[in-house]
Short mmCIF file of C-alpha atoms and ligand atoms in Angstrom, two decimals:
data_model
loop_
_atom_site.label_atom_id
_atom_site.label_comp_id
_atom_site.label_asym_id
_atom_site.label_seq_id
_atom_site.Cartn_x
_atom_site.Cartn_y
_atom_site.Cartn_z
CA MET I 245 0.00 0.00 0.00
CA ALA I 246 1.22 3.44 -0.90
CA GLN I 247 0.55 6.51 1.19
CA PRO I 248 -2.94 7.91 0.75
CA LEU I 249 -3.13 11.08 -1.32
CA ASN I 250 -5.88 12.52 0.86
CA TYR I 251 -7.27 14.84 -1.75
CA LEU I 252 -10.78 16.00 -1.02
CA LYS I 253 -13.48 15.53 -3.61
CA GLU I 254 -15.38 18.55 -4.85
CA SER I 255 -18.78 18.80 -3.17
CA PRO I 256 -21.43 17.55 -5.57
CA SER I 257 -23.69 20.10 -7.16
CA GLN I 258 -27.44 20.25 -6.62
CA THR I 259 -29.96 22.24 -8.61
CA ALA I 260 -30.45 25.95 -7.89
CA GLY I 261 -34.16 25.21 -7.82
CA PRO I 262 -37.00 27.62 -8.54
CA TYR I 263 -36.22 29.95 -5.64
CA VAL I 264 -32.59 30.77 -6.38
CA HIS I 265 -33.60 34.45 -6.49
CA ILE I 266 -34.36 34.48 -2.77
CA GLY I 267 -30.73 33.77 -1.98
CA CYS I 268 -28.87 35.38 -4.89
CA THR I 269 -31.05 38.33 -5.95
CA PRO I 270 -33.43 39.00 -3.05
CA ASN I 271 -34.40 42.50 -4.20
CA PHE I 272 -35.29 41.12 -7.62
CA ALA I 273 -37.40 38.52 -5.80
CA GLY I 274 -39.31 41.35 -4.13
CA ILE I 275 -37.65 41.03 -0.73
CA HIS I 276 -36.49 44.53 0.16
CA GLY I 277 -34.89 45.99 3.24
CA VAL I 278 -32.37 43.25 3.96
CA TYR I 279 -29.62 44.05 1.46
CA ASP I 280 -29.62 47.43 -0.28
CA HIS I 281 -28.70 45.94 -3.62
CA ASP I 282 -28.35 42.56 -5.25
CA LEU I 283 -24.76 41.45 -5.76
CA GLY I 284 -23.63 41.79 -9.37
CA SER I 285 -26.66 43.81 -10.45
CA GLY I 286 -26.63 47.02 -12.46
CA PRO I 287 -24.11 48.34 -14.99
CA MET I 288 -20.67 46.74 -14.69
CA ALA I 289 -18.88 49.80 -16.08
CA SER I 290 -18.81 53.24 -14.47
CA ASP I 291 -17.88 56.56 -16.13
CA LYS I 292 -14.26 55.91 -15.24
CA THR I 293 -14.01 52.39 -16.62
CA ARG I 294 -11.72 52.06 -19.62
CA GLY I 295 -12.98 50.31 -22.73
CA GLU I 296 -15.70 50.06 -25.28
CA ARG I 297 -19.25 49.94 -23.85
CA ILE I 298 -21.38 47.02 -24.92
CA THR I 299 -24.72 45.57 -23.90
CA ILE I 300 -25.11 41.81 -23.90
CA ARG I 301 -28.62 40.44 -24.29
CA GLY I 302 -29.87 36.91 -24.55
CA PHE I 303 -32.04 34.06 -23.36
CA VAL I 304 -31.39 30.64 -21.92
CA HIS I 305 -33.41 28.16 -23.99
CA ASP I 306 -34.47 24.67 -23.00
CA GLY I 307 -34.38 21.68 -25.36
CA ALA I 308 -37.69 22.69 -26.93
CA GLY I 309 -36.33 26.17 -27.68
CA MET I 310 -38.46 27.85 -25.00
CA PRO I 311 -36.76 30.56 -22.92
CA LEU I 312 -36.34 29.66 -19.24
CA LYS I 313 -37.95 32.17 -16.89
CA ASP I 314 -36.02 31.28 -13.77
CA ALA I 315 -32.40 31.00 -14.91
CA LEU I 316 -29.63 32.95 -13.21
CA VAL I 317 -26.72 34.02 -15.39
CA GLU I 318 -23.33 35.27 -14.23
CA ILE I 319 -20.44 36.58 -16.28
CA TRP I 320 -16.77 37.04 -15.49
CA GLN I 321 -14.37 38.85 -17.78
CA ALA I 322 -11.09 40.69 -18.14
CA ASP I 323 -10.83 44.47 -18.42
CA ALA I 324 -10.13 46.38 -21.65
CA ASP I 325 -6.44 45.43 -21.42
CA GLY I 326 -7.10 41.74 -20.87
CA LEU I 327 -6.39 41.76 -17.12
CA TYR I 328 -8.63 40.16 -14.50
CA ASN I 329 -9.51 42.03 -11.34
CA SER I 330 -8.49 39.08 -9.18
CA PRO I 331 -5.78 38.29 -6.63
CA SER I 332 -4.65 35.50 -8.93
CA GLU I 333 -3.91 37.92 -11.78
CA THR I 334 -0.13 37.93 -12.13
CA ARG I 335 0.37 39.93 -15.33
CA GLY I 336 -0.37 43.37 -13.94
CA SER I 337 -3.09 45.26 -12.17
CA ALA I 338 -6.51 45.49 -13.73
CA ASP I 339 -8.56 48.65 -14.19
CA PRO I 340 -9.54 49.60 -10.61
CA ASN I 341 -12.87 50.86 -11.96
CA PHE I 342 -13.92 47.54 -13.36
CA PHE I 343 -14.66 44.45 -11.28
CA GLY I 344 -15.54 42.19 -14.20
CA TRP I 345 -18.25 40.12 -12.53
CA GLY I 346 -21.96 40.50 -13.14
CA ARG I 347 -25.08 38.55 -12.20
CA CYS I 348 -28.46 38.83 -13.90
CA PRO I 349 -31.62 36.80 -13.34
CA GLY I 350 -33.69 36.20 -16.44
CA ASP I 351 -36.65 38.56 -16.63
CA MET I 352 -39.59 36.91 -14.85
CA ALA I 353 -41.93 37.53 -17.80
CA THR I 354 -39.66 37.02 -20.81
CA GLY I 355 -36.53 35.30 -19.48
CA GLU I 356 -34.17 37.83 -21.07
CA PHE I 357 -30.85 38.63 -19.37
CA VAL I 358 -28.95 41.88 -19.94
CA PHE I 359 -25.42 42.95 -19.00
CA GLU I 360 -24.05 46.45 -19.51
CA THR I 361 -20.32 46.05 -19.62
CA ILE I 362 -17.21 46.64 -21.72
CA LYS I 363 -15.58 44.54 -24.37
CA PRO I 364 -12.67 42.67 -22.76
CA GLY I 365 -9.13 42.68 -24.10
CA ARG I 366 -7.28 39.56 -25.16
CA VAL I 367 -5.97 37.23 -22.46
CA PRO I 368 -3.11 34.78 -23.04
CA PHE I 369 -3.79 31.05 -22.98
CA ARG I 370 -1.52 28.91 -20.75
CA ASP I 371 0.96 28.44 -23.58
CA GLY I 372 1.21 32.19 -24.17
CA ARG I 373 -0.92 32.34 -27.33
CA LEU I 374 -3.48 35.11 -27.15
CA MET I 375 -7.10 34.04 -26.87
CA ALA I 376 -9.75 36.03 -28.69
CA PRO I 377 -11.77 38.48 -26.55
CA HIS I 378 -14.35 36.48 -24.64
CA ILE I 379 -16.55 36.52 -21.56
CA SER I 380 -17.08 33.52 -19.28
CA PHE I 381 -20.70 32.59 -18.54
CA TRP I 382 -22.13 30.53 -15.68
CA VAL I 383 -25.77 29.46 -15.77
CA VAL I 384 -28.00 27.79 -13.19
CA ALA I 385 -31.72 27.08 -13.28
CA ARG I 386 -34.39 24.74 -12.05
CA GLY I 387 -33.95 21.38 -13.77
CA ILE I 388 -30.18 21.66 -14.22
CA ASN I 389 -28.16 19.84 -11.60
CA ILE I 390 -24.93 21.75 -12.03
CA GLY I 391 -23.74 25.24 -12.88
CA LEU I 392 -22.99 25.28 -16.60
CA ASN I 393 -19.90 27.05 -17.85
CA THR I 394 -19.54 28.46 -21.32
CA ARG I 395 -17.92 31.40 -23.11
CA MET I 396 -19.10 34.12 -25.38
CA TYR I 397 -16.80 35.29 -28.16
CA PHE I 398 -17.53 38.23 -30.47
CA SER I 399 -18.73 38.09 -34.09
CA ASP I 400 -16.63 41.16 -34.95
CA GLU I 401 -13.40 39.31 -34.04
CA GLU I 402 -13.24 36.83 -36.88
CA ALA I 403 -9.46 36.81 -37.21
CA ALA I 404 -8.85 36.45 -33.46
CA ASN I 405 -11.56 33.78 -33.18
CA ALA I 406 -9.95 31.77 -35.99
CA GLU I 407 -6.72 31.44 -34.03
CA ASP I 408 -8.25 31.10 -30.58
CA PRO I 409 -6.77 28.04 -28.82
CA ILE I 410 -10.08 27.02 -27.21
CA LEU I 411 -12.34 27.56 -30.21
CA SER I 412 -9.91 25.75 -32.48
CA ARG I 413 -9.99 22.55 -30.41
CA ILE I 414 -13.75 22.12 -30.41
CA GLU I 415 -14.21 18.87 -32.27
CA HIS I 416 -17.61 19.48 -33.81
CA ARG I 417 -16.90 22.56 -35.88
CA VAL I 418 -20.60 23.15 -36.50
CA ARG I 419 -21.01 23.88 -32.78
CA VAL I 420 -18.44 26.69 -32.70
CA PRO I 421 -21.05 29.34 -33.66
CA THR I 422 -22.94 28.51 -30.44
CA LEU I 423 -20.13 30.38 -28.66
CA ILE I 424 -20.19 33.53 -30.80
CA GLY I 425 -22.19 36.54 -29.63
CA GLN I 426 -23.64 38.41 -32.60
CA ARG I 427 -22.66 42.04 -32.49
CA GLU I 428 -24.81 44.80 -33.99
CA GLY I 429 -23.71 48.28 -32.98
CA ASP I 430 -23.14 48.25 -29.24
CA THR I 431 -25.40 45.26 -28.64
CA VAL I 432 -24.16 41.71 -28.57
CA THR I 433 -26.81 38.98 -28.69
CA PHE I 434 -25.90 35.70 -27.05
CA ASN I 435 -28.47 32.93 -26.67
CA ILE I 436 -27.66 29.83 -24.69
CA HIS I 437 -29.29 26.51 -25.60
CA LEU I 438 -29.21 23.80 -22.94
CA GLN I 439 -30.11 20.99 -25.34
CA GLY I 440 -31.22 20.25 -28.87
CA GLU I 441 -29.84 21.00 -32.28
CA LYS I 442 -28.34 24.34 -31.28
CA GLU I 443 -26.96 23.08 -27.95
CA THR I 444 -24.29 25.43 -26.65
CA VAL I 445 -20.81 24.02 -26.02
CA PHE I 446 -20.34 23.85 -22.24
CA PHE I 447 -16.97 23.51 -20.57
CA ASP I 448 -15.63 21.73 -17.52
CA VAL I 449 -13.48 24.60 -16.29
CA MET J 203 -26.36 27.50 13.56
CA VAL J 204 -24.68 26.18 10.47
CA TYR J 205 -20.94 26.52 10.37
CA GLY J 206 -18.03 25.07 8.46
CA ARG J 207 -15.20 25.76 6.09
CA VAL J 208 -14.88 26.28 2.39
CA LEU J 209 -11.93 24.14 1.30
CA ASP J 210 -10.08 23.34 -1.89
CA GLU J 211 -9.28 19.80 -2.98
CA ARG J 212 -6.01 19.89 -1.05
CA GLY J 213 -7.90 20.68 2.12
CA ARG J 214 -6.76 24.29 2.33
CA GLY J 215 -9.28 26.89 3.45
CA VAL J 216 -10.53 29.22 0.73
CA PRO J 217 -10.49 32.75 2.18
CA GLY J 218 -12.73 35.48 0.82
CA ALA J 219 -15.26 33.10 -0.72
CA LEU J 220 -18.78 34.43 -1.13
CA VAL J 221 -21.27 32.08 0.54
CA GLU J 222 -24.98 32.71 -0.10
CA PHE J 223 -27.74 30.56 1.37
CA TRP J 224 -31.51 30.39 1.24
CA GLN J 225 -34.08 28.08 2.69
CA ALA J 226 -37.69 27.42 3.57
CA ASN J 227 -38.93 28.38 7.04
CA ALA J 228 -39.58 25.89 9.85
CA GLY J 229 -42.86 24.93 8.19
CA GLY J 230 -41.31 24.25 4.79
CA ARG J 231 -42.46 27.48 3.13
CA TYR J 232 -40.29 29.76 0.97
CA ARG J 233 -40.68 33.52 0.86
CA HIS J 234 -41.32 33.61 -2.89
CA LYS J 235 -44.31 34.78 -4.89
CA LYS J 236 -44.40 31.65 -7.02
CA GLU J 237 -44.48 29.40 -3.93
CA THR J 238 -47.85 27.68 -3.47
CA TYR J 239 -47.39 25.33 -0.49
CA LEU J 240 -50.10 25.83 2.14
CA ALA J 241 -47.64 26.23 5.02
CA PRO J 242 -47.69 29.83 6.31
CA LEU J 243 -44.97 32.44 5.97
CA ASP J 244 -43.16 33.33 9.16
CA PRO J 245 -43.15 37.13 9.49
CA ASN J 246 -39.98 36.94 11.56
CA PHE J 247 -37.96 34.86 9.15
CA GLY J 248 -36.36 36.17 5.96
CA GLY J 249 -34.99 32.90 4.69
CA PHE J 250 -31.69 33.97 3.15
CA GLY J 251 -28.32 35.48 3.91
CA ARG J 252 -24.78 35.88 2.67
CA THR J 253 -21.30 36.05 4.10
CA ILE J 254 -17.62 35.96 3.15
CA THR J 255 -15.25 33.32 4.50
CA ASP J 256 -12.44 34.45 6.82
CA GLU J 257 -8.69 33.85 6.30
CA GLU J 258 -9.08 30.16 7.14
CA GLY J 259 -12.15 29.67 4.99
CA ASN J 260 -14.59 29.65 7.92
CA TYR J 261 -18.21 30.76 7.70
CA ALA J 262 -21.16 30.55 10.08
CA PHE J 263 -24.74 31.70 10.23
CA ARG J 264 -27.63 31.47 12.63
CA THR J 265 -30.96 30.28 11.31
CA VAL J 266 -33.85 27.92 11.98
CA LYS J 267 -34.00 24.37 10.74
CA PRO J 268 -36.10 24.36 7.56
CA GLY J 269 -39.09 22.06 7.27
CA PRO J 270 -39.49 19.46 4.54
CA TYR J 271 -41.93 20.34 1.78
CA PRO J 272 -43.81 18.62 -1.04
CA TRP J 273 -43.09 19.49 -4.66
CA PRO J 274 -44.85 18.76 -7.89
CA ASN J 275 -42.83 15.92 -9.37
CA GLY J 276 -44.22 12.43 -8.77
CA VAL J 277 -47.53 11.88 -6.97
CA ASN J 278 -46.01 12.23 -3.52
CA ASP J 279 -42.49 13.67 -3.61
CA TRP J 280 -41.11 15.62 -0.68
CA ARG J 281 -37.84 17.43 -0.29
CA PRO J 282 -35.88 16.56 2.84
CA ALA J 283 -35.02 19.54 5.03
CA HIS J 284 -32.28 21.39 3.19
CA ILE J 285 -30.49 24.70 2.81
CA HIS J 286 -29.45 25.93 -0.62
CA PHE J 287 -25.87 27.15 -1.00
CA SER J 288 -24.18 29.23 -3.68
CA VAL J 289 -20.41 29.44 -3.21
CA PHE J 290 -17.98 31.57 -5.19
CA GLY J 291 -14.26 31.13 -4.51
CA HIS J 292 -11.63 32.43 -6.90
CA GLY J 293 -13.05 32.48 -10.42
CA PHE J 294 -15.66 30.30 -12.10
CA SER J 295 -13.62 27.14 -11.59
CA GLN J 296 -14.54 27.58 -7.93
CA ARG J 297 -18.21 28.36 -8.51
CA LEU J 298 -20.59 25.87 -6.92
CA ILE J 299 -24.32 25.60 -6.40
CA THR J 300 -25.51 22.90 -4.02
CA GLN J 301 -27.76 21.97 -1.11
CA MET J 302 -27.05 20.95 2.46
CA TYR J 303 -28.99 18.18 4.23
CA PHE J 304 -29.26 17.30 7.91
CA GLU J 305 -27.79 14.25 9.60
CA GLY J 306 -30.30 11.53 10.38
CA ASP J 307 -33.07 12.63 8.02
CA PRO J 308 -34.62 9.50 6.45
CA MET J 309 -36.11 11.58 3.64
CA ILE J 310 -32.68 12.25 2.12
CA TRP J 311 -32.58 8.74 0.70
CA ILE J 312 -35.94 8.89 -1.04
CA CYS J 313 -35.50 12.31 -2.63
CA PRO J 314 -35.35 12.33 -6.45
CA ILE J 315 -33.12 15.42 -6.45
CA VAL J 316 -30.65 13.80 -4.06
CA LYS J 317 -30.75 10.70 -6.25
CA THR J 318 -29.35 12.69 -9.19
CA ILE J 319 -26.04 12.15 -7.37
CA PRO J 320 -25.05 8.61 -8.31
CA ASP J 321 -22.51 7.95 -5.57
CA GLU J 322 -23.51 7.39 -1.92
CA GLN J 323 -20.22 8.77 -0.59
CA ALA J 324 -20.85 11.98 -2.55
CA ILE J 325 -24.36 12.26 -1.11
CA ARG J 326 -22.92 11.87 2.39
CA SER J 327 -20.62 14.82 1.68
CA LEU J 328 -23.73 17.03 1.50
CA ILE J 329 -25.10 15.92 4.88
CA ALA J 330 -24.18 18.26 7.71
CA ALA J 331 -23.29 16.60 11.00
CA LEU J 332 -24.91 17.54 14.29
CA ASP J 333 -22.06 18.93 16.38
CA MET J 334 -23.06 18.94 20.04
CA ASN J 335 -19.69 20.50 20.96
CA ALA J 336 -20.55 23.65 19.07
CA THR J 337 -24.07 23.80 20.45
CA ILE J 338 -24.98 26.72 22.70
CA PRO J 339 -26.97 25.34 25.66
CA HIS J 340 -30.55 26.61 25.91
CA ASP J 341 -30.10 28.47 22.62
CA LEU J 342 -29.14 26.60 19.47
CA ARG J 343 -27.94 23.37 17.98
CA ALA J 344 -25.00 23.38 15.60
CA TYR J 345 -24.55 21.61 12.28
CA LYS J 346 -21.14 21.45 10.63
CA PHE J 347 -21.03 21.65 6.86
CA ASP J 348 -17.74 21.84 4.96
CA ILE J 349 -17.82 22.63 1.26
CA VAL J 350 -15.08 21.54 -1.14
CA LEU J 351 -14.37 23.59 -4.25
CA ARG J 352 -12.11 22.31 -6.94
CA GLY J 353 -8.72 23.74 -7.74
CA ARG J 354 -7.93 24.96 -11.18
CA ARG J 355 -8.00 22.20 -13.79
CA SER J 356 -5.19 22.04 -16.29
CA THR J 357 -7.51 21.46 -19.23
CA LEU J 358 -10.83 22.74 -20.44
CA PHE J 359 -13.10 19.83 -21.29
CA GLU J 360 -16.40 19.97 -23.03
CA ASN J 361 -19.19 19.29 -20.61
CA ARG J 362 -22.76 18.05 -20.72
CA PRO J 363 -25.72 19.73 -19.03
CA GLU J 364 -26.50 16.48 -17.19
CA GLY J 365 -23.21 16.76 -15.38
CA ASN J 366 -20.27 14.40 -15.30
FE1 FE2 K 284 -35.39 24.04 -1.81
#
């Protein structure tokens, strides 16, 4: 017998359930007076934030193509120079006026999520190659057991997308467009499909 | 009281992790407009909270034990008493959504949502232990619930919505 490694196993995930808003966005759930604002809500960029303003809009669709009404979507991204506002960022210090994390519940009537943010700069992959500008997404909802991770790239970054080390290793090339947000003016549309023909590529990060 | 540590896979505490929790009241009722269970709301119970772990990864909160409640799934499905947790360590590789159960509850083992976890050992890792040492006499009982987040993986795999 060798020595035991004694690594701990990640706690298993359980569904967010239908009442995730109570815990994560209480004001949105109509519970006021406990916290003055919901974490991650509102515009992610202030007047002082560097970078190009964009608005991301989209829906989380189920296998039948219907938008979910109770999904919770979070995003995490680098600043305009490609630096993360995180203690684990080692390449420099990020824009102090940009946190880079946002949380938005789908609209209770339509299911739409909206983020007002900036377009991130390029971040190097582990091997030093630059990745195309992208934003990490995390989605939970009733009926999904785990938090789903995916990424949104930008349709106006064709050249950078073509050489992106993550996009280029997706085996089923027809699924690459599921990761591209469609930009028109300052609005980027990004729809997430949990299942079906247009199923988004999800990652084990 | 529920208390514990947020740990990584090497057993190190994760400091500065955001821990959010929400639950039904003692009667099994959530404070939510879409909730239809006949149990009454408790005017003195909010049902949610949030905190940040300390330098060693510790967190604690004071609450009431939630009641079990029925849900529209099969003809007679009930959720065991549970508290929902959302935990955010350093980046989305340490982002976890889960639920905590209570030691000794027979309903854990007949719950369809618990059964989505295939491995009994893994289910046990979501069951908080009654810790009489941490109890405050004449005031509250204590349950200890540690949460393990993963470290950073070296590769980015494709995933499936059903989990892996
Ligand atoms: Fe619940």
